[in-house]
Amino acid sequence: MTVRRLGAGLVAAALITPALAACGDGTTGTAGSTATPTVTASATASASGAPAAGDAKQALLDSTKEISSGNFRFTLAGAGSTAEGQVHQPSQSAEMKIAVGGPSSDLAMKLDVIHFKPDSWVKLELTGSSANSLPTIKQLNLGKYQHLDQTRIKGNRSLGFDFDKVDPAGSAVLTQGITEVRSTGTGAYAGTIDVTKAAEAGSLNAATIAALGTQAKTVPFTAKVDPQGRLSELVLQLPAAGQTAAQEIKMTYSDYGAATAAQKPPAAQVVEAPAELYSLFN
């Protein structure tokens, strides 16, 4: 898993993890065996009162500002994987549940991740016909929350969390890459986006971006904002590239200002993470 931080890191890794995909469905590229066809953004701007393109882009840039306050719920979905959770900056806590692969995968993974600064825990579940063949499976204390040594995950792109960069998908970085945008209705937009910086944002795997080649410069997207102008949905339609099928990556934001503090796992369910766990995510 090769993305920046657990808030963005495991989420993006869950959605776009070539290594797990290779175990899960026998293909290279992105995770999951069911691809979503590319849908180009073809809606036209509303007949009257539609903002100009410059205004539409500014509206989307502005829509991500509240995310930095770090008090919201989110979901991400794509390539047969899902993630959902919340960030609560006031308590310096966050939690998320991630699922990679499904019942038909050779190797599927579920993670229950909790951060409550300065501590972090992860509960891991591995299933599928290939799970028991992993050499470290017996050392992973599956079913327990594993307490993470912060000195071992500092700067780790998979297991760290940066409360100064709380957005799981890096939407502020993504919207800065908008190359064309138009209003398609009240609070709705469509256009194209340059995703070459999406790995920095934490929303796409660098290998996936590289595989897109020049297509990465003009990826179709749609977006929605709530009545207060805050981003509520961003959908990327990634075109097929090489052996990787076309797919949809969808992220949503909700409950701005209404998230709650994460709940620390009960002490009886906590063990210290073994070396094998850190190795699995490096």
CSV table of C-alpha atoms in Angstrom, one decimal, residues 15-274:
chain,number,residue,atom,x,y,z
A,15,LEU,CA,-9.6,1.9,-3.5
A,16,ILE,CA,-6.6,1.7,-5.8
A,17,THR,CA,-4.2,-1.1,-4.7
A,18,PRO,CA,-2.6,-3.0,-7.6
A,19,ALA,CA,-0.9,-5.6,-5.3
A,20,LEU,CA,-4.2,-6.6,-3.6
A,21,ALA,CA,-6.0,-6.6,-6.9
A,22,ALA,CA,-3.5,-9.0,-8.3
A,23,CYS,CA,-4.2,-11.4,-5.4
A,24,GLY,CA,-7.9,-10.7,-5.5
A,25,ASP,CA,-8.9,-11.2,-9.1
A,26,GLY,CA,-5.9,-12.3,-11.1
A,27,THR,CA,-5.5,-9.0,-13.0
A,28,THR,CA,-3.1,-6.1,-12.8
A,29,GLY,CA,-4.0,-2.5,-12.2
A,30,THR,CA,-6.8,-1.4,-9.9
A,31,ALA,CA,-8.7,-3.5,-7.3
A,32,GLY,CA,-11.9,-5.3,-8.0
A,33,SER,CA,-13.3,-7.3,-10.8
A,34,THR,CA,-16.2,-5.2,-11.8
A,35,ALA,CA,-15.4,-2.1,-13.8
A,36,THR,CA,-17.7,0.9,-14.2
A,37,PRO,CA,-17.8,2.1,-17.8
A,38,THR,CA,-16.4,5.5,-18.4
A,39,VAL,CA,-19.2,8.1,-18.4
A,40,THR,CA,-18.2,11.4,-20.0
A,41,ALA,CA,-19.7,14.6,-18.5
A,42,SER,CA,-22.1,15.6,-21.2
A,43,ALA,CA,-24.8,17.6,-19.4
A,44,THR,CA,-25.1,21.2,-20.5
A,45,ALA,CA,-25.2,24.3,-18.4
A,46,SER,CA,-28.6,25.5,-17.1
A,47,ALA,CA,-30.3,27.8,-19.5
A,48,SER,CA,-30.4,30.9,-17.2
A,49,GLY,CA,-28.4,32.0,-14.3
A,50,ALA,CA,-25.6,29.5,-14.8
A,51,PRO,CA,-22.3,30.7,-13.5
A,52,ALA,CA,-19.5,31.3,-16.0
A,53,ALA,CA,-16.8,28.7,-16.2
A,54,GLY,CA,-14.5,30.8,-14.1
A,55,ASP,CA,-17.1,31.2,-11.4
A,56,ALA,CA,-18.0,27.5,-11.5
A,57,LYS,CA,-14.3,26.6,-10.9
A,58,GLN,CA,-14.1,29.1,-8.1
A,59,ALA,CA,-17.3,27.7,-6.5
A,60,LEU,CA,-15.7,24.2,-6.5
A,61,LEU,CA,-12.4,25.5,-5.1
A,62,ASP,CA,-14.3,27.3,-2.3
A,63,SER,CA,-16.4,24.2,-1.7
A,64,THR,CA,-13.5,22.3,-0.2
A,65,LYS,CA,-12.5,25.0,2.4
A,66,GLU,CA,-14.8,23.6,5.1
A,67,ILE,CA,-13.2,20.2,4.8
A,68,SER,CA,-10.0,21.6,6.4
A,69,SER,CA,-11.9,22.4,9.6
A,70,GLY,CA,-11.8,18.6,10.1
A,71,ASN,CA,-15.3,17.9,11.3
A,72,PHE,CA,-17.3,15.8,8.8
A,73,ARG,CA,-18.2,12.3,7.6
A,74,PHE,CA,-17.1,10.8,4.4
A,75,THR,CA,-17.4,7.8,2.0
A,76,LEU,CA,-15.2,6.6,-0.8
A,77,ALA,CA,-16.1,3.9,-3.3
A,78,GLY,CA,-14.5,2.5,-6.4
A,79,ALA,CA,-12.9,-0.6,-8.0
A,80,GLY,CA,-14.9,-2.9,-5.8
A,81,SER,CA,-13.8,-1.4,-2.6
A,82,THR,CA,-15.4,1.0,-0.1
A,83,ALA,CA,-14.4,3.2,2.8
A,84,GLU,CA,-16.5,5.3,5.3
A,85,GLY,CA,-15.8,7.2,8.4
A,86,GLN,CA,-15.5,10.5,10.1
A,87,VAL,CA,-12.9,13.1,11.1
A,88,HIS,CA,-13.2,15.1,14.3
A,89,GLN,CA,-10.5,17.7,14.6
A,90,PRO,CA,-11.8,19.2,17.9
A,91,SER,CA,-10.9,15.9,19.7
A,92,GLN,CA,-8.0,15.1,17.4
A,93,SER,CA,-9.7,11.8,16.5
A,94,ALA,CA,-10.8,10.0,13.4
A,95,GLU,CA,-12.2,6.6,12.5
A,96,MET,CA,-12.9,4.7,9.3
A,97,LYS,CA,-14.0,1.3,8.1
A,98,ILE,CA,-12.5,0.0,4.9
A,99,ALA,CA,-13.3,-3.0,2.7
A,100,VAL,CA,-11.2,-4.2,-0.2
A,101,GLY,CA,-12.4,-7.0,-2.4
A,102,GLY,CA,-15.5,-9.1,-1.9
A,103,PRO,CA,-16.7,-12.7,-1.3
A,104,SER,CA,-15.5,-13.9,-4.6
A,105,SER,CA,-12.0,-12.5,-4.2
A,106,ASP,CA,-9.0,-14.8,-3.5
A,107,LEU,CA,-7.9,-12.3,-0.9
A,108,ALA,CA,-10.2,-9.7,0.7
A,109,MET,CA,-9.5,-7.3,3.5
A,110,LYS,CA,-11.5,-5.3,6.0
A,111,LEU,CA,-10.0,-2.8,8.4
A,112,ASP,CA,-11.4,-0.9,11.3
A,113,VAL,CA,-9.1,2.0,12.0
A,114,ILE,CA,-9.2,4.4,14.9
A,115,HIS,CA,-7.1,7.4,15.7
A,116,PHE,CA,-7.2,9.3,18.9
A,117,LYS,CA,-4.1,11.4,19.0
A,118,PRO,CA,-1.5,10.4,20.1
A,119,ASP,CA,-2.7,6.8,19.6
A,120,SER,CA,-3.8,4.7,16.7
A,121,TRP,CA,-5.3,1.2,16.4
A,122,VAL,CA,-6.2,-1.1,13.5
A,123,LYS,CA,-8.3,-4.2,13.5
A,124,LEU,CA,-7.7,-6.4,10.4
A,125,GLU,CA,-9.7,-9.1,8.8
A,126,LEU,CA,-8.3,-11.1,5.9
A,127,THR,CA,-10.5,-13.6,4.1
A,128,GLY,CA,-10.5,-15.6,0.9
A,129,SER,CA,-8.7,-18.7,-0.4
A,130,SER,CA,-5.3,-17.0,-0.4
A,131,ALA,CA,-5.5,-15.6,3.1
A,132,ASN,CA,-4.2,-18.6,5.0
A,133,SER,CA,-1.2,-18.8,2.6
A,134,LEU,CA,0.2,-15.4,3.8
A,135,PRO,CA,3.3,-16.2,5.8
A,136,THR,CA,2.4,-13.7,8.5
A,137,ILE,CA,-1.3,-14.5,9.0
A,138,LYS,CA,-0.8,-16.3,12.4
A,139,GLN,CA,1.1,-13.3,13.8
A,140,LEU,CA,-1.5,-10.7,12.9
A,141,ASN,CA,-3.8,-11.1,15.9
A,142,LEU,CA,-6.9,-10.9,13.7
A,143,GLY,CA,-10.0,-9.9,15.5
A,144,LYS,CA,-8.1,-7.7,18.0
A,145,TYR,CA,-7.4,-4.0,17.8
A,146,GLN,CA,-3.7,-3.6,17.3
A,147,HIS,CA,-2.1,-0.6,18.9
A,148,LEU,CA,0.4,1.1,16.6
A,149,ASP,CA,3.8,2.4,17.8
A,150,GLN,CA,3.8,6.0,16.6
A,151,THR,CA,7.6,6.0,16.3
A,152,ARG,CA,7.3,3.2,13.7
A,153,ILE,CA,4.6,4.8,11.6
A,154,LYS,CA,5.8,8.4,11.6
A,155,GLY,CA,5.9,9.4,8.0
A,156,ASN,CA,4.6,6.0,6.9
A,157,ARG,CA,2.4,6.6,3.8
A,158,SER,CA,0.1,3.7,4.8
A,159,LEU,CA,-0.2,3.9,8.6
A,160,GLY,CA,0.3,7.5,9.5
A,161,PHE,CA,-2.3,10.2,10.0
A,162,ASP,CA,-1.7,13.9,9.7
A,163,PHE,CA,-4.3,16.0,11.5
A,164,ASP,CA,-3.0,19.0,9.6
A,165,LYS,CA,-4.1,17.3,6.4
A,166,VAL,CA,-7.4,15.8,7.3
A,167,ASP,CA,-9.1,15.2,3.9
A,168,PRO,CA,-9.2,11.5,3.1
A,169,ALA,CA,-9.3,12.2,-0.7
A,170,GLY,CA,-7.4,15.5,-1.0
A,171,SER,CA,-10.3,17.2,-2.8
A,172,ALA,CA,-8.7,20.7,-2.4
A,173,VAL,CA,-5.8,19.4,-4.5
A,174,LEU,CA,-8.0,17.7,-7.0
A,175,THR,CA,-10.2,20.7,-7.6
A,176,GLN,CA,-7.1,22.8,-8.3
A,177,GLY,CA,-6.5,20.5,-11.2
A,178,ILE,CA,-9.8,21.3,-12.9
A,179,THR,CA,-9.2,22.0,-16.6
A,180,GLU,CA,-12.8,22.6,-17.7
A,181,VAL,CA,-16.0,23.0,-15.8
A,182,ARG,CA,-19.6,24.0,-16.3
A,183,SER,CA,-22.7,24.2,-14.2
A,184,THR,CA,-25.3,21.5,-14.9
A,185,GLY,CA,-27.9,22.7,-12.5
A,186,THR,CA,-28.3,24.1,-9.0
A,187,GLY,CA,-25.2,23.0,-7.0
A,188,ALA,CA,-24.1,20.6,-9.7
A,189,TYR,CA,-21.1,20.7,-12.0
A,190,ALA,CA,-19.3,18.6,-14.6
A,191,GLY,CA,-16.1,18.9,-16.5
A,192,THR,CA,-12.6,17.5,-16.8
A,193,ILE,CA,-9.8,17.4,-14.2
A,194,ASP,CA,-6.0,16.9,-14.4
A,195,VAL,CA,-5.4,14.1,-11.9
A,196,THR,CA,-1.6,14.0,-12.2
A,197,LYS,CA,-1.4,15.3,-8.6
A,198,ALA,CA,-4.0,13.0,-7.3
A,199,ALA,CA,-1.3,10.8,-5.6
A,200,GLU,CA,-0.2,13.8,-3.6
A,201,ALA,CA,-3.9,14.3,-2.7
A,202,GLY,CA,-4.1,10.8,-1.5
A,203,SER,CA,-7.0,9.8,-3.8
A,204,LEU,CA,-5.3,7.7,-6.5
A,205,ASN,CA,-2.4,5.4,-6.6
A,206,ALA,CA,0.7,6.8,-8.5
A,207,ALA,CA,0.9,3.7,-10.6
A,208,THR,CA,-2.7,4.1,-11.8
A,209,ILE,CA,-2.0,7.8,-12.7
A,210,ALA,CA,1.1,6.8,-14.7
A,211,ALA,CA,-0.9,4.1,-16.5
A,212,LEU,CA,-3.4,6.7,-17.7
A,213,GLY,CA,-0.7,8.6,-19.6
A,214,THR,CA,-2.0,11.7,-21.3
A,215,GLN,CA,-5.5,10.7,-20.3
A,216,ALA,CA,-4.7,11.7,-16.8
A,217,LYS,CA,-4.8,15.4,-17.9
A,218,THR,CA,-8.5,15.3,-18.9
A,219,VAL,CA,-10.4,12.9,-16.6
A,220,PRO,CA,-14.1,13.5,-16.7
A,221,PHE,CA,-15.7,14.4,-13.3
A,222,THR,CA,-19.0,15.5,-11.8
A,223,ALA,CA,-19.4,17.3,-8.5
A,224,LYS,CA,-22.2,18.5,-6.2
A,225,VAL,CA,-22.2,21.1,-3.4
A,226,ASP,CA,-24.7,21.4,-0.6
A,227,PRO,CA,-27.0,24.5,-0.1
A,228,GLN,CA,-24.1,26.1,1.9
A,229,GLY,CA,-21.8,25.7,-1.0
A,230,ARG,CA,-19.7,22.9,0.6
A,231,LEU,CA,-18.6,19.9,-1.4
A,232,SER,CA,-20.9,17.0,-1.0
A,233,GLU,CA,-19.9,14.7,-3.9
A,234,LEU,CA,-17.0,14.3,-6.3
A,235,VAL,CA,-17.0,11.6,-8.9
A,236,LEU,CA,-14.0,10.8,-11.2
A,237,GLN,CA,-14.6,8.7,-14.3
A,238,LEU,CA,-11.2,7.1,-15.0
A,239,PRO,CA,-10.8,5.8,-18.6
A,240,ALA,CA,-9.5,2.4,-19.4
A,241,ALA,CA,-5.7,2.3,-19.5
A,242,GLY,CA,-3.6,-0.8,-20.5
A,243,GLN,CA,-4.9,-3.8,-18.7
A,244,THR,CA,-6.9,-1.6,-16.3
A,245,ALA,CA,-10.6,-1.3,-17.1
A,246,ALA,CA,-12.5,2.0,-16.9
A,247,GLN,CA,-13.8,2.7,-13.4
A,248,GLU,CA,-15.6,5.3,-11.3
A,249,ILE,CA,-14.2,6.7,-8.1
A,250,LYS,CA,-16.8,8.4,-5.9
A,251,MET,CA,-16.2,10.4,-2.7
A,252,THR,CA,-18.9,12.1,-0.6
A,253,TYR,CA,-18.8,14.5,2.4
A,254,SER,CA,-21.6,15.1,4.9
A,255,ASP,CA,-22.4,16.2,8.4
A,256,TYR,CA,-20.1,19.2,8.3
A,257,GLY,CA,-19.6,20.4,11.9
A,258,ALA,CA,-21.7,17.4,13.2
A,259,ALA,CA,-19.1,14.6,13.5
A,260,THR,CA,-18.4,13.2,16.9
A,261,ALA,CA,-15.2,12.0,18.7
A,262,ALA,CA,-13.9,8.6,17.9
A,263,GLN,CA,-14.4,5.9,20.5
A,264,LYS,CA,-11.2,4.2,21.7
A,265,PRO,CA,-11.3,0.4,21.6
A,266,PRO,CA,-11.9,-1.4,24.9
A,267,ALA,CA,-8.6,-2.3,26.6
A,268,ALA,CA,-9.6,-5.9,26.7
A,269,GLN,CA,-9.7,-5.9,22.9
A,270,VAL,CA,-6.3,-4.3,22.4
A,271,VAL,CA,-2.9,-5.9,21.7
A,272,GLU,CA,0.4,-4.3,20.6
A,273,ALA,CA,0.9,-4.6,16.8
A,274,PRO,CA,3.6,-7.2,15.9
